[in-house]
CSV table of C-alpha atoms in Angstrom, one decimal:
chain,number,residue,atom,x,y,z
J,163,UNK,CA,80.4,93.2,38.5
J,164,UNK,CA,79.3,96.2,40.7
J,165,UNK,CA,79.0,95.2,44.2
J,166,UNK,CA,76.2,98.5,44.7
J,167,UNK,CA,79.1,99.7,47.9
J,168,UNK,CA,79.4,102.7,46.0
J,169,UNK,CA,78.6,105.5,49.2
J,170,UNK,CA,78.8,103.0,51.4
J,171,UNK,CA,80.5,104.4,55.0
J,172,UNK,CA,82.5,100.6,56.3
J,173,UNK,CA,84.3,100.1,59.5
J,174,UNK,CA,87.7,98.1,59.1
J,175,UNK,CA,89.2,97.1,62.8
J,176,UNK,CA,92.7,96.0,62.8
J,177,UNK,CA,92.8,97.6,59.0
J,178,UNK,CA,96.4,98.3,58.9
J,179,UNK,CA,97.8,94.8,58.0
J,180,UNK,CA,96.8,91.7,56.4
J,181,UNK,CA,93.2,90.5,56.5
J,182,UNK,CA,92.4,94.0,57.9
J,183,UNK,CA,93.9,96.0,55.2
J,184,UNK,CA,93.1,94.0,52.2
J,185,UNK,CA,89.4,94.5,52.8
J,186,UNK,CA,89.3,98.3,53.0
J,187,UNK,CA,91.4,98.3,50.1
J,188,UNK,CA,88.8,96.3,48.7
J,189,UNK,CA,86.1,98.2,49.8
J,190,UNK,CA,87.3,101.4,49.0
J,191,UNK,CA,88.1,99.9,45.1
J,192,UNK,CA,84.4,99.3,45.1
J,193,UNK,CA,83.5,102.8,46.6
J,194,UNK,CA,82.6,102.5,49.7
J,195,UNK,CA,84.1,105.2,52.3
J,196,UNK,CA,86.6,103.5,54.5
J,197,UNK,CA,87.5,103.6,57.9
J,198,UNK,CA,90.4,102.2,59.3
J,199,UNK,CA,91.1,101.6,63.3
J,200,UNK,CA,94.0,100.2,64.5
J,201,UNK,CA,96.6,101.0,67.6
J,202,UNK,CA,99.7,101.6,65.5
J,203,UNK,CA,100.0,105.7,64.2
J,204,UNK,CA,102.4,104.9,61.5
J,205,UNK,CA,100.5,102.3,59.8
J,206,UNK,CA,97.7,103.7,59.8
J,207,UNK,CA,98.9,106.8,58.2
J,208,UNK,CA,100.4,104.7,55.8
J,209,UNK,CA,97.8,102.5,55.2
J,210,UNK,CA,95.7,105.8,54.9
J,211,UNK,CA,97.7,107.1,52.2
J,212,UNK,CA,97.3,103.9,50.3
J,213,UNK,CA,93.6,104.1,50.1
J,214,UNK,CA,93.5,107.9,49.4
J,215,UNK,CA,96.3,107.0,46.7
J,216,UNK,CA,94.1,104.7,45.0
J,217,UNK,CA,91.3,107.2,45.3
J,218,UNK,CA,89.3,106.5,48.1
J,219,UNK,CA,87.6,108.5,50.9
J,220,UNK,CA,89.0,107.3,53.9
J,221,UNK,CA,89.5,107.9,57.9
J,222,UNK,CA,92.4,106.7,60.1
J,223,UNK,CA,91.0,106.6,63.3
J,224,UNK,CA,93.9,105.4,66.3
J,225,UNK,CA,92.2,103.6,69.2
J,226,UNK,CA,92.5,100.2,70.8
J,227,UNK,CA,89.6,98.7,70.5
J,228,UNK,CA,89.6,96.2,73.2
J,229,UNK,CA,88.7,99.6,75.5
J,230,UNK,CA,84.9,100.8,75.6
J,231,UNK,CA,85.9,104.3,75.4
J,232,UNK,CA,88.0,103.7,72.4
J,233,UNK,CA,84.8,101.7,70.8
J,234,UNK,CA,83.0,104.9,71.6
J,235,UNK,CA,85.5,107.1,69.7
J,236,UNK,CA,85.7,105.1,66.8
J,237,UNK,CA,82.2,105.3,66.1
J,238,UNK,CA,81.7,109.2,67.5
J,239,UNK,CA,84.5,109.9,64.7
J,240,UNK,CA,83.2,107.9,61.9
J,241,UNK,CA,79.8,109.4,62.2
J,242,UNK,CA,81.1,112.5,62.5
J,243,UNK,CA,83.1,112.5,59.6
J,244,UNK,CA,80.4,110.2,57.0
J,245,UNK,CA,77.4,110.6,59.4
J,246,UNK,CA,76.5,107.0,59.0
J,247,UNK,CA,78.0,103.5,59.0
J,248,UNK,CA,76.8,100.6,56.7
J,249,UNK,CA,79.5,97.9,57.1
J,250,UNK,CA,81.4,96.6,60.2
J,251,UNK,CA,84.3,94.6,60.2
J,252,UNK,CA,85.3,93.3,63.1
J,253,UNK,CA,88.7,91.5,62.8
J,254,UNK,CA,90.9,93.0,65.4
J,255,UNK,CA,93.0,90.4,67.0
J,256,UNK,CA,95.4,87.9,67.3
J,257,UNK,CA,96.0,84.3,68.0
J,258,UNK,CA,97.1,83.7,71.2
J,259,UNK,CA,97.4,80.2,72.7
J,260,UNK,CA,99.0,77.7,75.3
J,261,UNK,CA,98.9,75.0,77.5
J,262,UNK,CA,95.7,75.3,79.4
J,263,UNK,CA,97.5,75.8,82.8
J,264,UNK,CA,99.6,78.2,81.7
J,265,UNK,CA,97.0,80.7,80.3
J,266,UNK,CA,96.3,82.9,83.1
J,267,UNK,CA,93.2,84.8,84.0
J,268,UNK,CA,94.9,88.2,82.7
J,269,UNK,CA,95.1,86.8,78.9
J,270,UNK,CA,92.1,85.6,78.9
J,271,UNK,CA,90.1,88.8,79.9
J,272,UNK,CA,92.7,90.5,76.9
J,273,UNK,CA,91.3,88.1,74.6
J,274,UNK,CA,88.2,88.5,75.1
J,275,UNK,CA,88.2,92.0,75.5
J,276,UNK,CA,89.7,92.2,71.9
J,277,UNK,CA,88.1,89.4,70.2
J,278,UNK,CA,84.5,89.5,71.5
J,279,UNK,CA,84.0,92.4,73.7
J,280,UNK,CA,85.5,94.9,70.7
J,281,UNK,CA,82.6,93.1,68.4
J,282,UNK,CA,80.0,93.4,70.9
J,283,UNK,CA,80.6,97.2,71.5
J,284,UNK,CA,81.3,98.5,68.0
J,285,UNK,CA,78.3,96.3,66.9
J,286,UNK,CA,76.0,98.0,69.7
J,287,UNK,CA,76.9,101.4,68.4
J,288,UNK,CA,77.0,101.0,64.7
J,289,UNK,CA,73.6,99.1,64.7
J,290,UNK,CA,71.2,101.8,65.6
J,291,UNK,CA,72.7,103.5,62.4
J,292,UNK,CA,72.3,100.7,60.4
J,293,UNK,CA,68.6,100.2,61.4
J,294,UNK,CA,67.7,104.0,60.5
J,295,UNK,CA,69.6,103.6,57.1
J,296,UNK,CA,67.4,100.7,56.6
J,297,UNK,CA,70.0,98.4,56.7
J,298,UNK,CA,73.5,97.3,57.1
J,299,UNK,CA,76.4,94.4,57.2
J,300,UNK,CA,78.4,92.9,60.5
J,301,UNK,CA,80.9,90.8,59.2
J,302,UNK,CA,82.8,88.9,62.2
J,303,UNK,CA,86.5,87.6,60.9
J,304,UNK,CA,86.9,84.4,63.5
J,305,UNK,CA,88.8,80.9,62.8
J,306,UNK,CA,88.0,77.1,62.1
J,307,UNK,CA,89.2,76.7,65.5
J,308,UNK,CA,85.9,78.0,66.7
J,309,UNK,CA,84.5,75.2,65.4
J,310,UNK,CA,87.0,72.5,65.3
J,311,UNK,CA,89.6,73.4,68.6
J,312,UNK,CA,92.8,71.4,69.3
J,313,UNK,CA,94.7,71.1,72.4
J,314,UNK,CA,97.2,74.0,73.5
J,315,UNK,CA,94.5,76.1,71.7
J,316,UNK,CA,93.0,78.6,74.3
J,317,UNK,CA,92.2,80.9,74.6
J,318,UNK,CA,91.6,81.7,70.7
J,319,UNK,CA,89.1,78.9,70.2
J,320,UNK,CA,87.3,79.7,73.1
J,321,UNK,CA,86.6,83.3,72.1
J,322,UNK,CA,86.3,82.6,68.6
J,323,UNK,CA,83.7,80.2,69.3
J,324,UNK,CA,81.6,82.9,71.4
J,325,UNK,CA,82.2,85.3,67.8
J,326,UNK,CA,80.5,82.5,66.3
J,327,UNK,CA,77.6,82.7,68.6
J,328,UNK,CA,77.4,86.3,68.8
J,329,UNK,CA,77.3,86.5,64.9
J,330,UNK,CA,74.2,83.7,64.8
J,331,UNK,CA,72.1,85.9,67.3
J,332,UNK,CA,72.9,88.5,66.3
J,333,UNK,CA,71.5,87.6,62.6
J,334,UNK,CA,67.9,86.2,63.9
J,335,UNK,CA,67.6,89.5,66.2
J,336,UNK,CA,68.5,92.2,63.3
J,337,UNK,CA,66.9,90.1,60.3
J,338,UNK,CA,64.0,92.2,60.5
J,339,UNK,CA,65.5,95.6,60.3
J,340,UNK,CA,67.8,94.7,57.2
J,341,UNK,CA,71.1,94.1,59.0
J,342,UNK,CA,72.7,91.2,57.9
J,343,UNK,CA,75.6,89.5,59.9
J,344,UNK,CA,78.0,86.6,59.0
J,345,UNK,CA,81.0,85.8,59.6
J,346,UNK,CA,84.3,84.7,57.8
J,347,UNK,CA,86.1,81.6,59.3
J,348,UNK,CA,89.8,81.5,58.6
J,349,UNK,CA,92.7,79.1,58.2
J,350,UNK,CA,96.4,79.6,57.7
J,351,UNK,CA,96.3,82.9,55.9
J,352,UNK,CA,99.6,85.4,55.2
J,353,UNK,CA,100.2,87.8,58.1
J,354,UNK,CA,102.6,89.7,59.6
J,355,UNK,CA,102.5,87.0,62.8
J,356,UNK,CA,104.0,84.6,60.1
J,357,UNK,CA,106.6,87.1,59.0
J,358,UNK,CA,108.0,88.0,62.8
J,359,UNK,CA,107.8,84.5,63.1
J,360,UNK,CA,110.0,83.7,60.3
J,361,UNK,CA,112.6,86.4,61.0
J,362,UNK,CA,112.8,84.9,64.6
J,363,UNK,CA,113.6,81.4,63.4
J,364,UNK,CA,116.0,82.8,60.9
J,365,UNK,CA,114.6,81.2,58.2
J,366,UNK,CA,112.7,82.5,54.8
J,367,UNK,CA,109.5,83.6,54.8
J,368,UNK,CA,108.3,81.9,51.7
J,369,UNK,CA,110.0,78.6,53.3
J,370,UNK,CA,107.7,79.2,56.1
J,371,UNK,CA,104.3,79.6,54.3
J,372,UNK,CA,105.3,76.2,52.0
J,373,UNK,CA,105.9,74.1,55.3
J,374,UNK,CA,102.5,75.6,56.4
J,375,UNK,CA,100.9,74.9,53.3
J,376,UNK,CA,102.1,70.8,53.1
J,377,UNK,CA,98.9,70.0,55.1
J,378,UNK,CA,96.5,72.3,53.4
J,379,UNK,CA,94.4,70.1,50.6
J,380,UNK,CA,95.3,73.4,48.8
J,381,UNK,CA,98.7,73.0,49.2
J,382,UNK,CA,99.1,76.6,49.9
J,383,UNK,CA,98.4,79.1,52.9
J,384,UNK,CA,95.8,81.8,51.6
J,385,UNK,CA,96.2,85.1,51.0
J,386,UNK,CA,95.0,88.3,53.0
J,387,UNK,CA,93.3,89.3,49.3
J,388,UNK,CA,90.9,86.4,49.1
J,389,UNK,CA,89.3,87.0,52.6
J,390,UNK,CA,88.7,90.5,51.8
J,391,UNK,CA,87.1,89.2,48.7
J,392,UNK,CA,84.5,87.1,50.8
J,393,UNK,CA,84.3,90.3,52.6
J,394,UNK,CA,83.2,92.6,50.1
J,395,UNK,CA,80.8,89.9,48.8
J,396,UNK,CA,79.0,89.8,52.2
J,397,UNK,CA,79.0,93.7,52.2
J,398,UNK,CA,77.2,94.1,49.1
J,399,UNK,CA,73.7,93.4,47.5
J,400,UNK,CA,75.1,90.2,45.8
J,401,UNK,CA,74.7,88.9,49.7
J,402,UNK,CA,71.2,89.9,50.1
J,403,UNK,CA,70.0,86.3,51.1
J,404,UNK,CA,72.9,85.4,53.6
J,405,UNK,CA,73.3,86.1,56.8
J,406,UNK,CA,73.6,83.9,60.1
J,407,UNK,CA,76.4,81.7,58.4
J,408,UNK,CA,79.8,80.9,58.3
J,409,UNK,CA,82.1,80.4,55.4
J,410,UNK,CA,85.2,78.1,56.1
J,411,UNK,CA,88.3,80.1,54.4
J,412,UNK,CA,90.8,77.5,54.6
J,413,UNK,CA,92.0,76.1,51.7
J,414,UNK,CA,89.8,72.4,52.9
J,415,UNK,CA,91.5,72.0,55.7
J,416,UNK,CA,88.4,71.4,58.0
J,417,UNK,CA,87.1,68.7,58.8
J,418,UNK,CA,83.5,70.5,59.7
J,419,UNK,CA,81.0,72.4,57.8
């Protein structure tokens, strides 16, 4: 099925492992222009290499998006190198969490620098581009703790729950112009946080990802692959109806909607 992406200029945060990278691998199969932001040089050249390997027009750009400047650069270099930008995919981050009392003021402000300030800024500069294409896609990666959060939780659920508001107004304010914006709620999926994890414990990493799974109605913890699949769908014309929503990734495991 052709997705109609073929052209297509996407913006991939955090696209040099896991989630991140399986969509613009994704997107670039389907023939959209690709590029990738992340802080680490060598995987983004290598992650680079991959997608021009397979064939695809891509752009590594280095930059930490949690800083405005950086959000500024990303988008100054993207529109300098495809002059336009269709798709954003915000899913720079990581979980961090704790004991309420023990989460002081200076991780919170990183979180939500990273989580929900990043998405705010790139979204505020890629949207004006969007609305003189005509159109565009904001696709927000958050977490079922957003909607459903457990104890020893913050602050990920907290800012992942303000990614879930963001994404809802920011769908009933753009709906007129064509811009479209959901976002992609995750459970346990494969990342390199399970594998350091793993190798600090001693223990295998497909050990690991079973005992993780034993909860899941699944029975298994998802794979990077079949987010960026949800991703793509959103992205393309096959999507051209949804926007506003959330779509549990999780293998059942939440109790919510």
């Amino acid at each position: 099925m052709d997705l109609g992406l073929k052209g297509k200029v996407a913006i991939v945060t955090g696209g040099t492992q896991g989630i991140g990278r399986a969509s613009a691998l994704r997107l670039s199969a389907e023939g959209a222009r690709v590029a990738i932001v992340a802080r680490d040089a060598g995987r983004l050249e290598r992650t680079l290499g991959e997608l021009q390997g397979a064939g695809g027009e891509a752009l590594a750009v280095q930059a930490d998006v949690s800083r405005a400047a950086d959000c500024e650069r990303v988008v100054a270099e993207v529109l300098g190198r495809f002059a336009g930008v269709d798709i954003l995919v915000n899913n720079a981050g990581t979980s961090a969490t704790g004991e309420f009392e023990a989460v002081s003021d200076a991780t919170w402000q990183a979180d939500f620098d990273l989580k929900l300030f990043a998405a705010i800024r790139l979204a505020r500069l890629a949207i004006p581009h969007m609305q003189r294409a005509g159109g565009g896609r904001v696709i927000n990666i958050t977490n079922i703790g957003a909607k459903q959060p457990r104890a020893r939780s913050m602050p990920t659920t907290v800012t992942r729950a303000a990614g879930l508001a963001l994404t809802k107004a920011l769908s009933k304010e753009y709906a007129p112009d064509g811009i479209l914006v959901n976002t992609i709620c995750i459970g346990l999926v494969r990342a390199g946080q399970h594998e350091r994890r793993a190798a600090q414990r001693g223990v295998d990493v497909e050990a690991l990802y079973a005992e993780m799974g034993r909860d899941i109605p699944l029975g298994r913890v998802g794979q990077a692959e079949e987010v960026a699949n949800v991703v793509a769908f959103l992205a393309s014309a096959a999507a051209s109806y949804v926007t506003g929503t959330s779509i549990n990734l999780d293998g059942g495991t939440s109790a919510v909607l």
